[in-house]
Coordinates of C-alpha atoms in Angstrom, one line a residue:
Chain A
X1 CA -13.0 15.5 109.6
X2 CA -14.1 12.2 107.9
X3 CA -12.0 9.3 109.1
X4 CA -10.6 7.4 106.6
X5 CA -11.6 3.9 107.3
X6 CA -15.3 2.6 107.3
X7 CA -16.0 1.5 110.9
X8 CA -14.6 3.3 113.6
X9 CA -14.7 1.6 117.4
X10 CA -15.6 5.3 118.8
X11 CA -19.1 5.4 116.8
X12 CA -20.6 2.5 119.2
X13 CA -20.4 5.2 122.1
X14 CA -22.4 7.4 119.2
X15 CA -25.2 4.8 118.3
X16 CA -27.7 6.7 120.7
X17 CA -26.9 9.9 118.6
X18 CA -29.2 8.0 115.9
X19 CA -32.3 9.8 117.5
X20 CA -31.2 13.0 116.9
X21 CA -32.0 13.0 113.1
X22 CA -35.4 11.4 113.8
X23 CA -36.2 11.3 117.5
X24 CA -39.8 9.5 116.8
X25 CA -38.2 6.4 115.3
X26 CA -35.2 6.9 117.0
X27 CA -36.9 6.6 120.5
X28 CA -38.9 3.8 119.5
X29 CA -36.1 1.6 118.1
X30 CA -34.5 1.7 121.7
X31 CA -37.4 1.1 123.3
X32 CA -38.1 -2.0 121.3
X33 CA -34.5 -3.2 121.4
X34 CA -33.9 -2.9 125.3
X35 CA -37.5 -5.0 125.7
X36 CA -36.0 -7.6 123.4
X37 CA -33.1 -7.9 126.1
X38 CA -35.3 -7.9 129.4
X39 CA -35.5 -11.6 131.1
X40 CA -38.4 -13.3 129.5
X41 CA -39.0 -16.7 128.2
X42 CA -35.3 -16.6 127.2
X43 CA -33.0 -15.9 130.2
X44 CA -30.8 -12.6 129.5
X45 CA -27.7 -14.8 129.4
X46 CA -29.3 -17.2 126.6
X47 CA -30.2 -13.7 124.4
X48 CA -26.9 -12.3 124.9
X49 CA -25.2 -15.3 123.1
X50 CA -27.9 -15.3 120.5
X51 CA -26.8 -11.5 120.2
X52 CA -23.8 -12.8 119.5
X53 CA -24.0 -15.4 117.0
X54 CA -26.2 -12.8 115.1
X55 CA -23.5 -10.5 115.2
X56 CA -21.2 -12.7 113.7
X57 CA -23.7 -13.9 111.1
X58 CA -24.3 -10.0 110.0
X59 CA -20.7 -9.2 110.3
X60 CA -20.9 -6.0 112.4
X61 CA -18.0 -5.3 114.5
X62 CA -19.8 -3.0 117.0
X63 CA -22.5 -5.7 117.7
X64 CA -19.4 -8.0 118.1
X65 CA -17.7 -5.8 120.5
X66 CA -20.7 -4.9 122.3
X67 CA -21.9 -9.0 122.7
X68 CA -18.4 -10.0 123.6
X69 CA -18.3 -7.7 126.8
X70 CA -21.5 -8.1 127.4
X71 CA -20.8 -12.1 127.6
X72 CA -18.1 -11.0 129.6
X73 CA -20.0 -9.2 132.0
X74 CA -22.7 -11.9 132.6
X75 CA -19.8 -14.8 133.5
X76 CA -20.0 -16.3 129.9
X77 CA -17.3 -18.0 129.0
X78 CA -15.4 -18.0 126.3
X79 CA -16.0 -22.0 125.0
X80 CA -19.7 -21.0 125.1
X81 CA -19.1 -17.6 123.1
X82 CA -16.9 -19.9 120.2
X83 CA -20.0 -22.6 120.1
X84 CA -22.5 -19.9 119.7
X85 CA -20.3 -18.2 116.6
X86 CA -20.4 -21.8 114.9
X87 CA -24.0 -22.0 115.4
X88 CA -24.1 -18.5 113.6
X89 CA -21.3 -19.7 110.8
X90 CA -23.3 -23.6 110.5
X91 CA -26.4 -21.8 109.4
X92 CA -24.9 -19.8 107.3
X93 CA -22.8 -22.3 105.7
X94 CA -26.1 -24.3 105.4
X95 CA -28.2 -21.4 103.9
X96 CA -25.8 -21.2 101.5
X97 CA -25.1 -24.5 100.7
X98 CA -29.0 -25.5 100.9
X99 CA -29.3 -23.5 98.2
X100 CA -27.4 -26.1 96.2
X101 CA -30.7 -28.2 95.6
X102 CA -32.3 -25.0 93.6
X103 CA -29.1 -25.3 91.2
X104 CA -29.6 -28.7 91.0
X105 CA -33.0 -28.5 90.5
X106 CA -32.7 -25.6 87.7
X107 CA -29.8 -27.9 85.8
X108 CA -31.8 -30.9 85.6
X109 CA -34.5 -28.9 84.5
X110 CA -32.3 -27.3 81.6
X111 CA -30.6 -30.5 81.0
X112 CA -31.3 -33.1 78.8
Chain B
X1 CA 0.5 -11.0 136.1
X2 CA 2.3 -9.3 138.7
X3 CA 4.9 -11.4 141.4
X4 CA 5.7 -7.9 143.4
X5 CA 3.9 -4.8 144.4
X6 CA 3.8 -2.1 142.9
X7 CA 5.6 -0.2 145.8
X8 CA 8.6 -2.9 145.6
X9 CA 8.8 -2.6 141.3
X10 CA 8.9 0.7 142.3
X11 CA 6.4 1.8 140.1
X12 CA 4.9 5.7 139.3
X13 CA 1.7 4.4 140.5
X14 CA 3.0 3.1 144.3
X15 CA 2.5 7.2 144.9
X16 CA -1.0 7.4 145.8
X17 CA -0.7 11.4 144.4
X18 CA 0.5 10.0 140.7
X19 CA -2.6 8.2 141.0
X20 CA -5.0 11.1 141.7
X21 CA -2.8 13.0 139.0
X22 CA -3.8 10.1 136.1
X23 CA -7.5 10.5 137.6
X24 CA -8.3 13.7 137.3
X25 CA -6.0 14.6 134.2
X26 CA -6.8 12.7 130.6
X27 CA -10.4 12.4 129.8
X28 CA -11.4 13.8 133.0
X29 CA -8.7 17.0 132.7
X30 CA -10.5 17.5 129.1
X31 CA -13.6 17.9 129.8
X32 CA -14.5 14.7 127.9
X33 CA -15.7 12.9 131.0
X34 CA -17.4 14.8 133.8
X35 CA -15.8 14.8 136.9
X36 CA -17.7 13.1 139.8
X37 CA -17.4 16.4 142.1
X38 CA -19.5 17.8 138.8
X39 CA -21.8 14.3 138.2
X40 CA -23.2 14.4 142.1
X41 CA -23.3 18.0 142.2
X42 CA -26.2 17.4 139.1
X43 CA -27.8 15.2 141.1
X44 CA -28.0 17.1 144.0
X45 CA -25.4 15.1 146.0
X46 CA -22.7 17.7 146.9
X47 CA -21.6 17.5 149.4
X48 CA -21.6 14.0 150.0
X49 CA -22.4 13.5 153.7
X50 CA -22.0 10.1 156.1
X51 CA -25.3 9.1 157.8
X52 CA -25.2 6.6 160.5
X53 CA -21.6 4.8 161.2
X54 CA -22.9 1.1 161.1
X55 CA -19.3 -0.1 159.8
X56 CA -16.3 -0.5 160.8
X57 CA -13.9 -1.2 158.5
X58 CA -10.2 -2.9 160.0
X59 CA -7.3 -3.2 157.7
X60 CA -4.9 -5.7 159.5
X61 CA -1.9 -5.0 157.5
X62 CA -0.9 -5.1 153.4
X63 CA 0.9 -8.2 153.6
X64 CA -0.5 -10.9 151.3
X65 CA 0.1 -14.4 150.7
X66 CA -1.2 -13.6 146.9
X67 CA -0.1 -10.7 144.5
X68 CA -3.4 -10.2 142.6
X69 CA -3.5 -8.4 139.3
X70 CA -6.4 -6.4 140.0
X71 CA -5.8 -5.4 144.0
X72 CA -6.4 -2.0 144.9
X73 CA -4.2 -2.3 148.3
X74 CA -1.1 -3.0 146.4
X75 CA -0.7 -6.1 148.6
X76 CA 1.7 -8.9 148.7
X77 CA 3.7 -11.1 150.5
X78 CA 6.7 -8.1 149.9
X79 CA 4.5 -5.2 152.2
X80 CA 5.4 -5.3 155.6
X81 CA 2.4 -2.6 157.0
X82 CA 0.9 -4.6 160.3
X83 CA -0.9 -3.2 162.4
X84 CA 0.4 -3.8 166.1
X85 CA -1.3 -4.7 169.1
X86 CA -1.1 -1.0 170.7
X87 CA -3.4 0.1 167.6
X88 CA -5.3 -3.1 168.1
X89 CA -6.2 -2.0 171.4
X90 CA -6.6 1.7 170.5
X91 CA -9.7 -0.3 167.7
X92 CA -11.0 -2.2 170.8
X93 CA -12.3 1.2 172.3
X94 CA -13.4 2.8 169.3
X95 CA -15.4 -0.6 168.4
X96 CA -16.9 -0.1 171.7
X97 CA -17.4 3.7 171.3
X98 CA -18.7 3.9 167.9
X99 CA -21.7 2.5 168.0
X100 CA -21.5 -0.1 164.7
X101 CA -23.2 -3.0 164.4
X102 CA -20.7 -4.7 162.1
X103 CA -17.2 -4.8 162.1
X104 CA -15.7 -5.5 159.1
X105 CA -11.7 -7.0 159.2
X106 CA -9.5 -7.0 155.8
X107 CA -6.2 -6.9 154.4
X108 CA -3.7 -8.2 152.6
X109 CA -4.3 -10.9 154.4
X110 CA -5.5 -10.4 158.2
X111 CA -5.2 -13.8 159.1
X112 CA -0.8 -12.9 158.5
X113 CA -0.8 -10.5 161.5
X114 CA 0.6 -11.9 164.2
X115 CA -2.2 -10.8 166.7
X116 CA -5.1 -11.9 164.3
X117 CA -6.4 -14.5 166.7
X118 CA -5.5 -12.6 169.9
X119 CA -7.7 -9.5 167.9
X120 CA -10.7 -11.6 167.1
X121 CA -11.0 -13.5 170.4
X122 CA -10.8 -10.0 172.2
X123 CA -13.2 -8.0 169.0
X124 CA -15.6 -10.7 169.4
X125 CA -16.3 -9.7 173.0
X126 CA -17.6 -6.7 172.2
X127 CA -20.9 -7.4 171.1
X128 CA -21.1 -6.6 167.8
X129 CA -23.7 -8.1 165.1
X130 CA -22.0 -9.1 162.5
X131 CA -18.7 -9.8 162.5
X132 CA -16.6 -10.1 158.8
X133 CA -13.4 -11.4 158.1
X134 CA -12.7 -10.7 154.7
X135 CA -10.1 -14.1 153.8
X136 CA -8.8 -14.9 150.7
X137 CA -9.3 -18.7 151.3
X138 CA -5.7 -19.8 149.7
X139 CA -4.4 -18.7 153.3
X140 CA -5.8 -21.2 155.1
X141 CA -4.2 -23.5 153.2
X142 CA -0.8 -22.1 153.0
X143 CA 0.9 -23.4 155.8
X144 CA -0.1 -25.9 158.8
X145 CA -0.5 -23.4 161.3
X146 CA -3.7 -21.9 159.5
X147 CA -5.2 -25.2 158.8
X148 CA -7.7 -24.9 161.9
X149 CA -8.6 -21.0 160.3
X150 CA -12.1 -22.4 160.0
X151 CA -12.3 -23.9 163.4
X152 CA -11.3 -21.1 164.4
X153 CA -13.9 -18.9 163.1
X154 CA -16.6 -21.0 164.0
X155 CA -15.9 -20.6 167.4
X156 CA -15.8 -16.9 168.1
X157 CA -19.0 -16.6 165.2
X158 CA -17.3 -15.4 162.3
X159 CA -18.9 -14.1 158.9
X160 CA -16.4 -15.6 156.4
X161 CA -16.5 -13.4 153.0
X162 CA -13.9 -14.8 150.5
X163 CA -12.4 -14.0 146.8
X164 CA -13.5 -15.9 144.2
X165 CA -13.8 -14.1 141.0
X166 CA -15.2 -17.2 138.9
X167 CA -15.9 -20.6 139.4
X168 CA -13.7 -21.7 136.5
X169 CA -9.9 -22.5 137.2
X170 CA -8.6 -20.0 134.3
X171 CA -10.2 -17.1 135.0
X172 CA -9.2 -17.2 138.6
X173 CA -6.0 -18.2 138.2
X174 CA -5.3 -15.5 135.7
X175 CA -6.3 -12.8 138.4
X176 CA -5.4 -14.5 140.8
X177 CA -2.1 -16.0 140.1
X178 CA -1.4 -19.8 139.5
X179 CA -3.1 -22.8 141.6
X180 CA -5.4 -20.3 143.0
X181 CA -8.6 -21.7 142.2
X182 CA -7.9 -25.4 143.6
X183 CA -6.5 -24.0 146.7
X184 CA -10.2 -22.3 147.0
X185 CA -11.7 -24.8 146.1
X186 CA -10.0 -26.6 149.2
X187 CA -10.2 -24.1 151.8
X188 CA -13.8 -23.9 150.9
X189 CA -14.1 -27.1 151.4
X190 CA -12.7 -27.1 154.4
X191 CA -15.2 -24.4 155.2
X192 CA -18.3 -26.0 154.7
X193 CA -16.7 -29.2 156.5
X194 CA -17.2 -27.7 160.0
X195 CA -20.5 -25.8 158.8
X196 CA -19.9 -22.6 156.7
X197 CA -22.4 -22.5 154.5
X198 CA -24.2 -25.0 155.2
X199 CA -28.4 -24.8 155.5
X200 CA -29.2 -24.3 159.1
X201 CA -25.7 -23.9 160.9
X202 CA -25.9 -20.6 161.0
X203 CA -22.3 -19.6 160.1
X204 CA -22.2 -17.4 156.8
X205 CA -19.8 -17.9 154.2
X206 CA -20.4 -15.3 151.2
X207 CA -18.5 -15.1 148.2
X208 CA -17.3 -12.1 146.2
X209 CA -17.0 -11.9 142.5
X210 CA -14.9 -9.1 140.5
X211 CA -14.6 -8.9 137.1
X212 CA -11.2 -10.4 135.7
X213 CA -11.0 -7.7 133.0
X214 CA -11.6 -4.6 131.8
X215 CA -15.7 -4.7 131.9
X216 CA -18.7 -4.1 134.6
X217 CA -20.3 -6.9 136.6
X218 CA -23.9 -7.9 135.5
X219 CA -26.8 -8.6 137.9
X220 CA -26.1 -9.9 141.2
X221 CA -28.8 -12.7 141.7
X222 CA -28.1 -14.2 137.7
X223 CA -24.7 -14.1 138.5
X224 CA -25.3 -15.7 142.2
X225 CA -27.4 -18.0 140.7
X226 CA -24.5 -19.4 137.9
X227 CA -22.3 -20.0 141.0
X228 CA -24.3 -21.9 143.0
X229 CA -25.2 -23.9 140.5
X230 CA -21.8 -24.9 139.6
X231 CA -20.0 -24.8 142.9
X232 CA -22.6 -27.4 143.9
X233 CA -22.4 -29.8 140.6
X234 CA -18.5 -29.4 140.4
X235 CA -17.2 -29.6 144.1
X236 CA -20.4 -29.8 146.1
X237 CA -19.5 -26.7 147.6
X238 CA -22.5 -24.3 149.6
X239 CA -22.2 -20.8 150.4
X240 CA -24.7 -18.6 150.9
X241 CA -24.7 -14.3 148.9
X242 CA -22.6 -13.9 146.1
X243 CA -21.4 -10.0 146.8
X244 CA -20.2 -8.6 143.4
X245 CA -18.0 -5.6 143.3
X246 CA -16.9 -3.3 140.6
X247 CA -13.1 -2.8 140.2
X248 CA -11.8 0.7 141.1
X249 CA -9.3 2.2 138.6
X250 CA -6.7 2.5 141.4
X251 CA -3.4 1.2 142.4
X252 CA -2.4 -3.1 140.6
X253 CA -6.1 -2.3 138.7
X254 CA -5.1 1.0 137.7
X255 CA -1.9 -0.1 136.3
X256 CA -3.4 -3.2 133.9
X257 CA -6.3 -0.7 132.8
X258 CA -3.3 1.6 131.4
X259 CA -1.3 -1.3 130.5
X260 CA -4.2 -3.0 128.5
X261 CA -5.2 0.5 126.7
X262 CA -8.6 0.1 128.7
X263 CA -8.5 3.1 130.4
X264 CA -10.5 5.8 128.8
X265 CA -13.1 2.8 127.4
X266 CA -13.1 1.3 131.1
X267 CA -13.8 4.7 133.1
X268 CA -16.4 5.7 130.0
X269 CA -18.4 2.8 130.6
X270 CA -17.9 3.6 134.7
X271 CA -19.6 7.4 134.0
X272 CA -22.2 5.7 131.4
X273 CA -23.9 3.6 133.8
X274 CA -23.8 6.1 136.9
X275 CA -26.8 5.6 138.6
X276 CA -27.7 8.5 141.5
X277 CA -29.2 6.1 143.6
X278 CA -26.0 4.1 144.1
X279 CA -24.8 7.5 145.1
X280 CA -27.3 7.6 148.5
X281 CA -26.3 4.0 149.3
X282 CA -22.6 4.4 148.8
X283 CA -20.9 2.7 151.4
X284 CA -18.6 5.5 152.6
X285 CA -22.1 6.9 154.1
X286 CA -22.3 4.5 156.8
X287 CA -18.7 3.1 156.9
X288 CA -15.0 4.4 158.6
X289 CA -11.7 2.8 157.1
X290 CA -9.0 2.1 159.5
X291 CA -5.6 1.7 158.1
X292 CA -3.0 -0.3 159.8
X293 CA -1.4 2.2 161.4
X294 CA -4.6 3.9 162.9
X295 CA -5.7 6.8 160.2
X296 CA -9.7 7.1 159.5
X297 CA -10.5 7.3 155.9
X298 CA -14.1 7.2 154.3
X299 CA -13.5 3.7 152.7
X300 CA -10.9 1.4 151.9
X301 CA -9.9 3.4 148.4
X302 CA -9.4 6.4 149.7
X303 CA -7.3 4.6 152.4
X304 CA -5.5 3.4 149.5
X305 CA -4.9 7.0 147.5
X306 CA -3.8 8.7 151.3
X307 CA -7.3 10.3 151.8
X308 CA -7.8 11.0 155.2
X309 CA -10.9 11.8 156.4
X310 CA -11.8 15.6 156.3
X311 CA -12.7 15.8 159.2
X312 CA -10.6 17.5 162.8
X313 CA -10.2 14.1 164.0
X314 CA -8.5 12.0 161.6
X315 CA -6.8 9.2 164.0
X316 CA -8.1 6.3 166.1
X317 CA -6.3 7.9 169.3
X318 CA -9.1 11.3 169.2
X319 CA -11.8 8.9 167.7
X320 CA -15.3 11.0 168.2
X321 CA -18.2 9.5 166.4
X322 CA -19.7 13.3 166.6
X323 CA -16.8 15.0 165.0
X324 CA -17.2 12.3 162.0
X325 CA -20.8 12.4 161.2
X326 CA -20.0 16.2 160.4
X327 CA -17.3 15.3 158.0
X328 CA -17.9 15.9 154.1
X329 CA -16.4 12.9 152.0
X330 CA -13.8 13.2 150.1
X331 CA -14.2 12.5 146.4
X332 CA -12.0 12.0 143.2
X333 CA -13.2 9.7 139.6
X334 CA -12.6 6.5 141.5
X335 CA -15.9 7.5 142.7
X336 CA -17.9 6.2 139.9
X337 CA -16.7 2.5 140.0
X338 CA -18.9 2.5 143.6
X339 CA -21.8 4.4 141.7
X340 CA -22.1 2.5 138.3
X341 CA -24.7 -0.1 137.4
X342 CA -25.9 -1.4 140.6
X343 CA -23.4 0.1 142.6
X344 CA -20.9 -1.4 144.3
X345 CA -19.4 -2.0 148.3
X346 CA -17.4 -4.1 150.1
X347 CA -21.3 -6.3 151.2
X348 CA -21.9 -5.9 146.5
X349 CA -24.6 -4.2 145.0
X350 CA -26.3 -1.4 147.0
X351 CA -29.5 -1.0 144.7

């Protein structure tokens, strides 16, 4: 039966079930995504809160779930996880407010 | 945040066999969640056999000067299990007999039995390697008369392993109850002031860190690596492994996971990150539970949910290491909180 809201907490468990539709792409998605998380020039702990200010930023609720527990897990704490969402929600803010110089620009243009 | 056992709230869950009931019924009676008899089995691991006894694992008595929300013994200052000094002496041969290189002595709080120092003075005879006392640090500060606790230990060669789920105030005090975190902040003070921890004296003061929630400890060495480096800028406080350890779904744990609605999430994340090889290196493989009263269990859970060992001796009085070594362990779906991730035992990850 099809639930009746949008986003169900349950699917998360299901993301892995992606590859069955196309196991190609599927496999290498995963592949690619649990490299990006490996230790590297960024220390796990600095990409999980990067994970989570991203998740924020593109408003998916799984991703939040996921990178809250995750933070959880690695001894984040929660004054670090609320400073990386306003780093998320300043950019945005910005991106959309920098975008107040091209309507400036276009209505001087047009103006007289 | 608890203030009384469960036993004395009388609470369902104070019946080890309610406990067993919620843990095999649910997501685990559905099918939804394989059982861990059927996840080992997979792997090749039933039945799950000890190898060498190289622990030996003491538990002095339930009595607790703290009522933890997460504490699978149910302990508090409200349980009045001690062991007595006929049982203590009855441990004395066994240690002797048993052929362990570390002994290993918890609680509650050991330090509260009134033998404690009579126990360790006489244990500490007895040759063994590595000797633990498992202390929750805010006793030594609770009263006068444990003060010198970490003279104490220095003297008969104690390995100090002590709580502390976070080197933050909150989320200590929140497990932990109120003031929690300054007292262990003191006692470890006083720990490393006569040498614990400290580079080159030779006296070993580990730490363990559980989760204060619902969710699965990361790595070991990142995590070690965040305490010491705030334990040393905030109180100038040394200690040397950070042990981490995954909570069981049993007993005070077992009652906030159902309380909070994180049961089925918390156990599905448990069977998610099973990892076999935890399985080998489980600790009930190389360790024997003794409870207060002198019954031999596989580890300290099973202590806790009144499995005795299968096994035709079960009691400290007809202890035959022979007799054990043949035993098969007994297992139910608290299992998987020693076999996810990492894996996880009273001395942290065992991958």
């Amino acid at each position: 039966m099809m639930s009746k809201t949008y986003y169900d907490p349950a699917d998360l468990k299901k993301f892995g079930s992606i590859s069955e539709w196309n196991e190609k792409l599927g496999s290498k998605f995963f592949e690619y995504y649990n490299s990006v998380f490996e230790e590297g020039a960024l220390t796990a702990r600095e990409k999980s809160l990067i994970a989570l200010a991203v998740s924020h930023v593109v408003q998916c609720p799984y991703c939040i779930d996921a990178y809250t527990k995750d933070g959880l897990e690695r001894g984040i704490e929660k004054e670090e996880m609320m400073e990386a969402v306003h780093v998320g929600a300043a950019i945005k803010g910005g991106a959309t407010l920098v975008h107040g110089v091209q309507m400036m620009n276009k209505y001087n243009k047009l103006s007289m | 945040m608890p203030t009384k056992s469960l036993q004395a709230r009388k609470n369902l869950l104070s019946d080890p066999q309610e406990q067993l009931k919620y843990l095999s019924n649910g997501i685990f009676g559905s099918g939804e969640l394989p059982l861990f008899r059927e996840k080992i089995a997979a792997t090749g691991d039933l039945p799950l056999k000890p190898k060498k006894l190289e622990i030996l694992q003491l538990n002095l008595g339930y009595m607790c000067n703290q009522v933890c929300s997460h504490c699978h013994v149910d302990a508090g200052p409200d349980r009045k299990e001690i062991m007595t000094r006929e049982t203590m002496q009855l441990c004395l041969e066994v240690i002797r007999k048993s052929g362990a290189h570390t002994l290993d002595l918890t609680g509650g709080a050991p330090e509260m039995n009134p033998n404690f120092r009579w126990f360790v003075e006489e244990a500490s005879k007895a040759g063994i390697q590595d000797f633990i006392v498992r202390s929750n640090l805010t006793i030594i500060v609770a009263n006068k008369k444990y003060y010198d606790l970490p003279e104490f230990f220095k003297k008969h060669n104690v390995h100090v392993v002590s709580s502390l789920p976070f080197y933050k105030k909150e989320k200590t005090d929140r497990q932990r109850g109120n003031g929690v975190f300054d007292k262990s902040i003191q006692a470890l003070k006083m720990l490393n002031a006569v040498g614990y921890g400290r580079e080159g004296s030779g006296l070993k003061l580990d730490l363990v860190y559980n989760p204060a929630g619902a969710f699965l400890p990361a790595n070991q060495q990142a995590l070690e690596r965040d305490f010491k480096k705030a334990l040393t800028a905030d109180f100038d406080i040394d200690f040397n492994e950070l042990f981490c350890i995954t909570n069981l779904p049993i007993s005070r744990f077992l009652e906030y996971l159902i309380a909070s609605e994180n049961y089925e999430d918390y156990m599905t994340a448990l069977v998610e990150a099973f990892n076999p090889a935890a399985v080998q290196n489980a600790m009930c493989t190389n360790t024997v539970s003794v409870s207060w009263d002198g019954w031999l269990y596989d580890c300290d859970f099973n202590q806790m949910l009144g499995l005795k060992v299968n096994s035709k001796v079960q009691h400290l009085k007809d202890f035959e290491p022979e007799f054990l070594q043949n035993r098969e362990i007994c297992i139910s779906q608290h299992c998987y909180g020693c076999t996810a991730g990492a894996g996880s035992s009273c001395q942290g990850s065992v991958t």
